[in-house]
Amino acid sequence: MTRAFNFSAGPATLPEPVLRQAQEEMLEWNGAGASIVEISHRSAEFMAVAQQAETDLRTLLGISNDYAVLFLAGGATTQQALLPLNFAAPGQRVDHVVSGHWGKTAIKQARPYVDVNIAATGEADGFHDIPPRASWQLSSDAAYVHITANETIHGVEFRDNPDVGDVPLIADFSSSIASEPIDISRYGVIYAGAQKNLGPVGISVVIIRRDLLERSGQPRADIFDYRSHAARDSMLNTPPTWNWYLAGLMFKWMLAQGGVEEFARRSAAKSARIYAAIDGSGGFYRNEVAVAVRSRMNIPFFLPSDELDARFVSEAKAAGLLALKGHKAVGGIRASLYNAMPLAGAEALATFMRDFQQRHG
Ligand code: PMP
């Protein structure tokens, strides 16, 4: 068996030790006489797995007890619809800062429920930069401010925690959570679909400052109510047990590797390799993002023609470097460098880039 270096943007590569442990435990989990996916979510065995996962995530990210941590079925898009339902009154003003495709998705999901003010957007310049904080037109009466910490498609990443005063800051950290320390106290809500840095698709992590759970929000079914999920430890209904278990294995792996400080070091090193190959190519490879907000997680770049883009993707695949085709919204190439991608993977890609340029440049 040969596992290639997989640069998929999500569902994304997972660490081999995590996959091996899951494989070993697939038939029988820890003497339970059944696998973890075949037993009740309310069994003592699964409850212990679930609680351990929460404890480990709290340790990994430094989440205090002022915040609830929810493990919910579904992806980040679902949370984008639940945010206005839970944290804003019907038709209330909410502020969104848009730095790429996923920021636009968040608006689309919120619009049926609230009055969305686009406080700033980088769309006019193709999302190559994050609008500076001084240019944001925040509302005086907004229920919250929403940002996307890392734009997975456009490859722009906030490199600071913007100050929005007393209004809760809500951030989509789907594609950068656990890649560096986060000052959680700067945020009202942090949410992330798991399928990049936290494990398998199908589960999301939502970290909510507890006072926000007291907001009445708007009429909604119990299953769309964060407060109900928090009150029932994310077991209001049957949770995605397999995904929760696998995410728990990921948290343990990340802690054993040295935690988020170590992943910050690795992310800086990995992304530097790719940006160096781009910047040193004399214009053969182009990344159009402002240097100060270049993403460490997702690096989009372009070759001189669509033909060369396609050739790059297919030759890379043959060389064991998978899933480098850019998202259809922007085209080109995209290399995703999540926590499970080793430095050797980034180095192999950088070497391939130089070699490809020599052959086709
Ligand atoms: N936000 C970001 C930053 C994303 O990268 C994605 C998915 N790639 C989403 C939201 C949507 O997530 P999902 O498909 O899990 O709903």
Coordinates of C-alpha atoms and ligand atoms in Angstrom, one line a residue:
M1 CA 0.0 0.0 0.0
T2 CA 1.3 3.5 -0.9
R3 CA -0.4 6.5 0.6
A4 CA 0.2 9.5 -1.6
F5 CA 0.6 13.1 -0.4
N6 CA -3.0 14.3 -0.5
F7 CA -3.5 18.0 -0.9
S8 CA -7.3 17.8 -0.9
A9 CA -9.1 20.9 0.6
G10 CA -11.6 18.7 2.4
P11 CA -12.5 16.0 3.0
A12 CA -8.8 16.0 3.6
T13 CA -5.8 13.8 4.5
L14 CA -5.8 12.3 8.0
P15 CA -2.7 11.1 9.9
E16 CA -1.9 7.4 9.2
P17 CA -1.7 6.5 12.9
V18 CA -5.3 7.8 13.4
L19 CA -6.5 5.7 10.4
R20 CA -4.6 2.7 11.7
Q21 CA -6.1 3.0 15.2
A22 CA -9.6 3.3 13.7
Q23 CA -8.9 0.3 11.5
E24 CA -7.7 -1.8 14.5
E25 CA -10.7 -0.8 16.5
M26 CA -13.2 -1.2 13.7
L27 CA -14.4 -4.7 14.6
E28 CA -14.4 -4.3 18.3
W29 CA -13.9 -1.3 20.4
N30 CA -12.0 -1.6 23.7
G31 CA -13.6 -4.9 24.8
A32 CA -17.1 -3.7 24.1
G33 CA -17.9 -6.8 22.0
A34 CA -18.9 -4.4 19.1
S35 CA -17.5 -1.5 17.3
I36 CA -17.9 2.0 18.4
V37 CA -20.4 2.6 15.6
E38 CA -22.6 -0.2 16.6
I39 CA -23.3 0.8 20.2
S40 CA -25.7 3.3 21.7
H41 CA -24.6 6.9 21.9
R42 CA -25.9 6.8 25.4
S43 CA -23.8 3.7 26.4
A44 CA -21.2 4.3 29.0
E45 CA -18.6 3.4 26.4
F46 CA -19.6 6.0 23.9
M47 CA -20.3 8.7 26.5
A48 CA -16.7 8.2 27.7
V49 CA -15.4 8.6 24.1
A50 CA -17.5 11.8 23.7
Q51 CA -16.5 13.3 26.9
Q52 CA -12.8 12.6 26.4
A53 CA -13.0 14.2 22.9
E54 CA -14.4 17.4 24.5
T55 CA -11.8 17.4 27.2
D56 CA -9.0 16.9 24.7
L57 CA -10.4 19.6 22.4
R58 CA -10.6 22.0 25.3
T59 CA -7.0 21.2 26.2
L60 CA -5.8 21.5 22.6
L61 CA -7.4 24.9 22.0
G62 CA -7.3 26.2 25.5
I63 CA -11.1 26.6 25.8
S64 CA -12.3 27.8 29.2
N65 CA -15.5 26.8 30.9
D66 CA -17.0 30.2 29.9
Y67 CA -17.6 28.5 26.5
A68 CA -19.8 25.6 25.6
V69 CA -18.4 23.1 23.1
L70 CA -20.9 21.4 20.8
F71 CA -20.4 18.5 18.5
L72 CA -23.1 18.7 15.9
A73 CA -24.1 16.6 12.9
G74 CA -23.6 18.4 9.6
G75 CA -21.2 20.9 8.1
A76 CA -20.3 24.5 8.5
T77 CA -23.0 25.6 6.2
T78 CA -25.6 24.3 8.6
Q79 CA -24.0 26.4 11.4
Q80 CA -24.2 29.5 9.1
A81 CA -28.0 29.1 9.0
L82 CA -28.2 28.4 12.7
L83 CA -26.2 31.4 13.8
P84 CA -28.9 34.1 13.0
L85 CA -31.6 31.8 14.3
N86 CA -29.9 31.5 17.7
F87 CA -28.1 34.9 18.1
A88 CA -30.3 37.5 16.4
A89 CA -33.9 38.6 16.6
P90 CA -36.0 38.2 13.5
G91 CA -34.9 40.8 11.0
Q92 CA -32.2 42.2 13.2
R93 CA -29.1 43.7 11.7
V94 CA -26.0 41.5 11.6
D95 CA -22.6 42.6 10.2
H96 CA -20.6 40.4 7.8
V97 CA -17.1 41.0 6.6
V98 CA -16.6 39.0 3.4
S99 CA -13.1 37.9 2.4
G100 CA -14.0 35.1 0.0
H101 CA -16.4 32.5 -1.2
W102 CA -17.3 31.1 2.2
G103 CA -18.1 34.5 3.6
K104 CA -20.6 34.8 0.8
T105 CA -22.1 31.5 1.7
A106 CA -22.6 32.6 5.3
I107 CA -24.6 35.6 4.0
K108 CA -26.7 33.4 1.8
Q109 CA -27.6 31.2 4.7
A110 CA -28.3 34.1 7.1
R111 CA -30.4 36.3 4.7
P112 CA -33.8 34.6 5.2
Y113 CA -33.6 35.5 8.9
V114 CA -31.8 38.7 9.4
D115 CA -30.9 42.1 7.9
V116 CA -27.4 41.4 6.6
N117 CA -25.1 44.4 6.4
I118 CA -22.0 43.8 4.4
A119 CA -19.6 45.8 6.5
A120 CA -16.7 45.2 4.1
T121 CA -15.9 42.9 1.2
G122 CA -12.9 42.2 -0.8
E123 CA -14.9 41.0 -3.8
A124 CA -14.2 44.0 -6.1
D125 CA -10.5 43.1 -6.2
G126 CA -11.2 39.3 -6.6
F127 CA -10.7 38.6 -2.8
H128 CA -7.0 39.1 -3.0
D129 CA -6.9 41.0 0.3
I130 CA -8.8 41.4 3.5
P131 CA -10.4 44.8 3.8
P132 CA -8.5 46.7 6.5
R133 CA -10.3 46.9 9.8
A134 CA -10.5 50.8 9.5
S135 CA -12.6 50.4 6.4
W136 CA -15.3 48.3 8.0
Q137 CA -18.7 49.9 8.2
L138 CA -20.0 48.3 11.3
S139 CA -23.6 48.9 12.5
S140 CA -24.3 50.3 15.9
D141 CA -27.1 47.8 16.5
A142 CA -25.7 44.6 15.0
A143 CA -26.4 41.3 16.8
Y144 CA -22.9 40.1 15.9
V145 CA -20.1 40.5 13.4
H146 CA -19.2 37.5 11.2
I147 CA -15.9 36.8 9.6
T148 CA -14.2 33.8 7.9
A149 CA -10.9 33.2 9.6
N150 CA -9.5 31.4 6.6
E151 CA -10.9 31.4 3.1
T152 CA -10.4 27.9 1.8
I153 CA -10.9 28.7 -1.9
H154 CA -9.4 32.2 -2.2
G155 CA -6.5 31.5 0.2
V156 CA -6.7 34.6 2.4
E157 CA -6.4 34.3 6.1
F158 CA -6.8 36.7 9.0
R159 CA -3.5 37.1 10.7
D160 CA -5.0 38.9 13.7
N161 CA -8.2 38.9 15.7
P162 CA -10.1 42.0 14.6
D163 CA -11.4 44.2 17.3
V164 CA -15.1 44.8 17.0
G165 CA -15.8 46.2 20.4
D166 CA -18.5 44.7 22.6
V167 CA -20.4 43.1 19.7
P168 CA -19.8 39.4 19.6
L169 CA -17.4 38.3 16.9
I170 CA -18.4 35.0 15.2
A171 CA -15.8 33.3 13.1
D172 CA -15.8 30.4 10.6
F173 CA -12.6 28.6 11.4
S174 CA -13.4 25.5 9.3
S175 CA -10.2 25.4 7.4
S176 CA -7.7 26.8 10.0
I177 CA -8.8 25.7 13.5
A178 CA -6.1 24.0 15.5
S179 CA -3.4 25.2 13.1
E180 CA -2.1 27.8 15.6
P181 CA -3.1 29.2 19.0
I182 CA -6.3 31.2 19.0
D183 CA -7.3 33.7 21.7
I184 CA -10.7 32.3 22.1
S185 CA -11.7 35.1 24.5
R186 CA -11.8 37.5 21.5
Y187 CA -14.7 35.5 20.0
G188 CA -18.3 35.0 20.8
V189 CA -18.6 31.9 18.6
I190 CA -16.1 29.9 16.7
Y191 CA -17.3 27.2 14.4
A192 CA -15.7 24.6 12.1
G193 CA -16.7 21.7 9.9
A194 CA -14.3 18.9 10.9
Q195 CA -13.2 17.7 7.5
K196 CA -10.0 19.7 7.3
N197 CA -8.1 19.9 10.5
L198 CA -10.3 18.0 12.9
G199 CA -11.2 14.7 11.3
P200 CA -14.0 13.3 9.0
V201 CA -16.8 15.2 7.3
G202 CA -20.2 15.0 8.9
I203 CA -19.6 16.7 12.2
S204 CA -19.0 20.3 13.2
V205 CA -17.5 21.8 16.3
V206 CA -19.2 24.9 17.7
I207 CA -17.6 26.9 20.6
I208 CA -20.0 29.3 22.1
R209 CA -19.5 31.9 24.9
R210 CA -22.1 30.8 27.4
D211 CA -23.8 34.2 27.8
L212 CA -24.8 34.1 24.1
L213 CA -26.8 30.9 24.8
E214 CA -29.2 33.2 26.8
R215 CA -30.2 35.1 23.7
S216 CA -33.7 34.4 22.7
G217 CA -32.9 34.4 19.0
Q218 CA -35.9 33.6 16.8
P219 CA -38.6 30.9 16.6
R220 CA -36.9 27.7 15.7
A221 CA -37.3 24.0 16.2
D222 CA -35.6 22.5 19.2
I223 CA -33.1 20.7 16.9
F224 CA -31.9 24.0 15.6
D225 CA -31.4 25.4 19.1
Y226 CA -27.8 25.6 20.3
R227 CA -29.1 26.0 23.9
S228 CA -30.9 22.7 23.7
H229 CA -27.9 21.0 22.3
A230 CA -25.7 22.5 25.0
A231 CA -28.1 21.4 27.8
R232 CA -28.0 17.8 26.5
D233 CA -24.2 17.6 25.9
S234 CA -24.8 17.4 22.1
M235 CA -26.9 14.4 22.5
L236 CA -30.3 15.9 21.8
N237 CA -30.7 13.3 19.1
T238 CA -28.4 10.6 17.8
P239 CA -25.0 12.3 17.1
P240 CA -22.7 11.1 14.4
T241 CA -20.8 8.8 16.7
W242 CA -18.2 7.5 14.2
N243 CA -17.2 11.1 13.3
W244 CA -17.1 12.1 16.9
Y245 CA -14.9 9.2 17.8
L246 CA -12.6 9.8 14.8
A247 CA -12.3 13.5 15.7
G248 CA -11.4 12.4 19.2
L249 CA -8.5 10.3 17.8
M250 CA -7.4 13.4 15.8
F251 CA -7.4 15.5 19.0
K252 CA -5.2 13.0 20.8
W253 CA -2.9 12.8 17.9
M254 CA -2.6 16.6 17.7
L255 CA -1.9 16.8 21.5
A256 CA 0.8 14.0 21.2
Q257 CA 2.4 15.9 18.3
G258 CA 2.9 19.0 20.5
G259 CA -0.4 20.8 20.2
V260 CA -1.3 23.9 18.4
E261 CA 2.0 25.7 18.9
E262 CA 3.7 22.8 17.1
F263 CA 1.2 23.0 14.3
A264 CA 1.8 26.7 14.0
R265 CA 5.5 26.0 13.5
R266 CA 4.8 23.3 11.0
S267 CA 2.2 25.3 9.1
A268 CA 4.6 28.2 8.8
A269 CA 7.3 25.9 7.5
K270 CA 5.1 24.0 5.1
S271 CA 3.5 27.1 3.6
A272 CA 6.9 28.9 3.3
R273 CA 8.1 26.0 1.1
I274 CA 5.3 26.5 -1.4
Y275 CA 5.3 30.3 -1.4
A276 CA 9.1 30.2 -1.9
A277 CA 8.6 27.9 -4.9
I278 CA 5.9 30.4 -6.3
D279 CA 7.9 33.6 -5.5
G280 CA 11.1 32.1 -6.8
S281 CA 9.6 31.0 -10.1
G282 CA 10.1 34.3 -11.9
G283 CA 6.4 34.6 -12.6
F284 CA 5.8 31.0 -13.9
Y285 CA 3.7 30.4 -10.8
R286 CA 1.4 33.2 -9.6
N287 CA -0.3 33.6 -6.2
E288 CA -2.3 36.8 -6.3
V289 CA -3.1 37.2 -2.6
A290 CA -1.6 40.1 -0.6
V291 CA 1.5 38.7 1.2
A292 CA 0.3 39.8 4.6
V293 CA -2.9 37.7 4.4
R294 CA -1.6 34.7 2.5
S295 CA -3.2 31.5 3.9
R296 CA -1.0 29.0 5.6
M297 CA -3.6 26.3 4.9
N298 CA -4.8 26.7 1.3
I299 CA -2.5 28.1 -1.4
P300 CA -4.1 28.8 -4.7
F301 CA -1.8 29.5 -7.6
F302 CA -1.8 29.7 -11.4
L303 CA 0.5 28.6 -14.2
P304 CA 0.8 30.7 -17.4
S305 CA -2.1 28.8 -19.2
D306 CA -5.1 26.6 -18.4
E307 CA -3.3 23.8 -20.4
L308 CA -0.3 24.0 -18.1
D309 CA -2.6 24.0 -15.0
A310 CA -4.2 20.8 -16.2
R311 CA -0.9 19.2 -17.1
F312 CA 0.5 20.2 -13.7
V313 CA -2.4 18.5 -11.9
S314 CA -2.1 15.3 -13.9
E315 CA 1.7 15.0 -13.7
A316 CA 1.5 15.7 -10.0
K317 CA -1.0 13.0 -9.5
A318 CA 1.3 10.5 -11.4
A319 CA 4.1 11.6 -9.1
G320 CA 2.0 10.8 -6.0
L321 CA 0.8 14.4 -5.2
L322 CA -3.0 14.2 -5.2
A323 CA -5.9 16.6 -5.5
L324 CA -4.1 19.8 -6.6
K325 CA -6.8 21.0 -8.9
G326 CA -8.1 24.4 -7.9
H327 CA -11.7 25.0 -6.9
K328 CA -13.9 25.7 -9.9
A329 CA -14.7 29.2 -8.6
V330 CA -11.1 30.3 -9.2
G331 CA -9.5 27.6 -11.3
G332 CA -5.7 27.0 -11.3
I333 CA -4.1 24.9 -8.6
R334 CA -4.7 24.7 -4.9
A335 CA -2.5 23.0 -2.4
S336 CA -4.1 22.5 1.0
L337 CA -1.6 22.0 3.9
Y338 CA -3.7 20.9 6.9
N339 CA -2.3 19.5 10.1
A340 CA -2.1 16.0 8.8
M341 CA 0.1 17.0 5.9
P342 CA 3.7 16.4 6.8
L343 CA 6.5 18.8 6.0
A344 CA 7.8 16.1 3.6
G345 CA 4.6 16.5 1.6
A346 CA 5.1 20.3 1.1
E347 CA 8.8 19.7 0.3
A348 CA 7.8 17.0 -2.3
L349 CA 5.4 19.5 -3.9
A350 CA 7.9 22.3 -3.9
T351 CA 10.5 20.0 -5.6
F352 CA 7.9 18.9 -8.1
M353 CA 7.0 22.6 -8.9
R354 CA 10.6 23.4 -9.6
D355 CA 11.0 20.3 -11.7
F356 CA 7.8 21.0 -13.6
Q357 CA 8.9 24.5 -14.4
Q358 CA 12.2 23.3 -15.7
R359 CA 10.4 20.9 -18.1
H360 CA 7.6 23.3 -19.2
G361 CA 8.8 26.8 -18.2
Ligands
PMP1 N1 -16.6 27.5 5.5 C1 -15.4 27.2 5.1 C2 -14.2 28.1 5.4 C3 -15.2 26.0 4.3 O1 -14.0 25.7 3.8 C4 -16.3 25.2 4.0 C5 -16.1 23.9 3.1 N2 -15.0 23.8 2.4 C6 -17.5 25.6 4.4 C7 -17.7 26.7 5.2 C8 -18.7 24.7 4.1 O2 -18.6 23.6 4.9 P1 -19.6 22.3 4.7 O3 -19.4 21.8 3.3 O4 -19.1 21.4 5.8 O5 -21.0 22.8 5.0

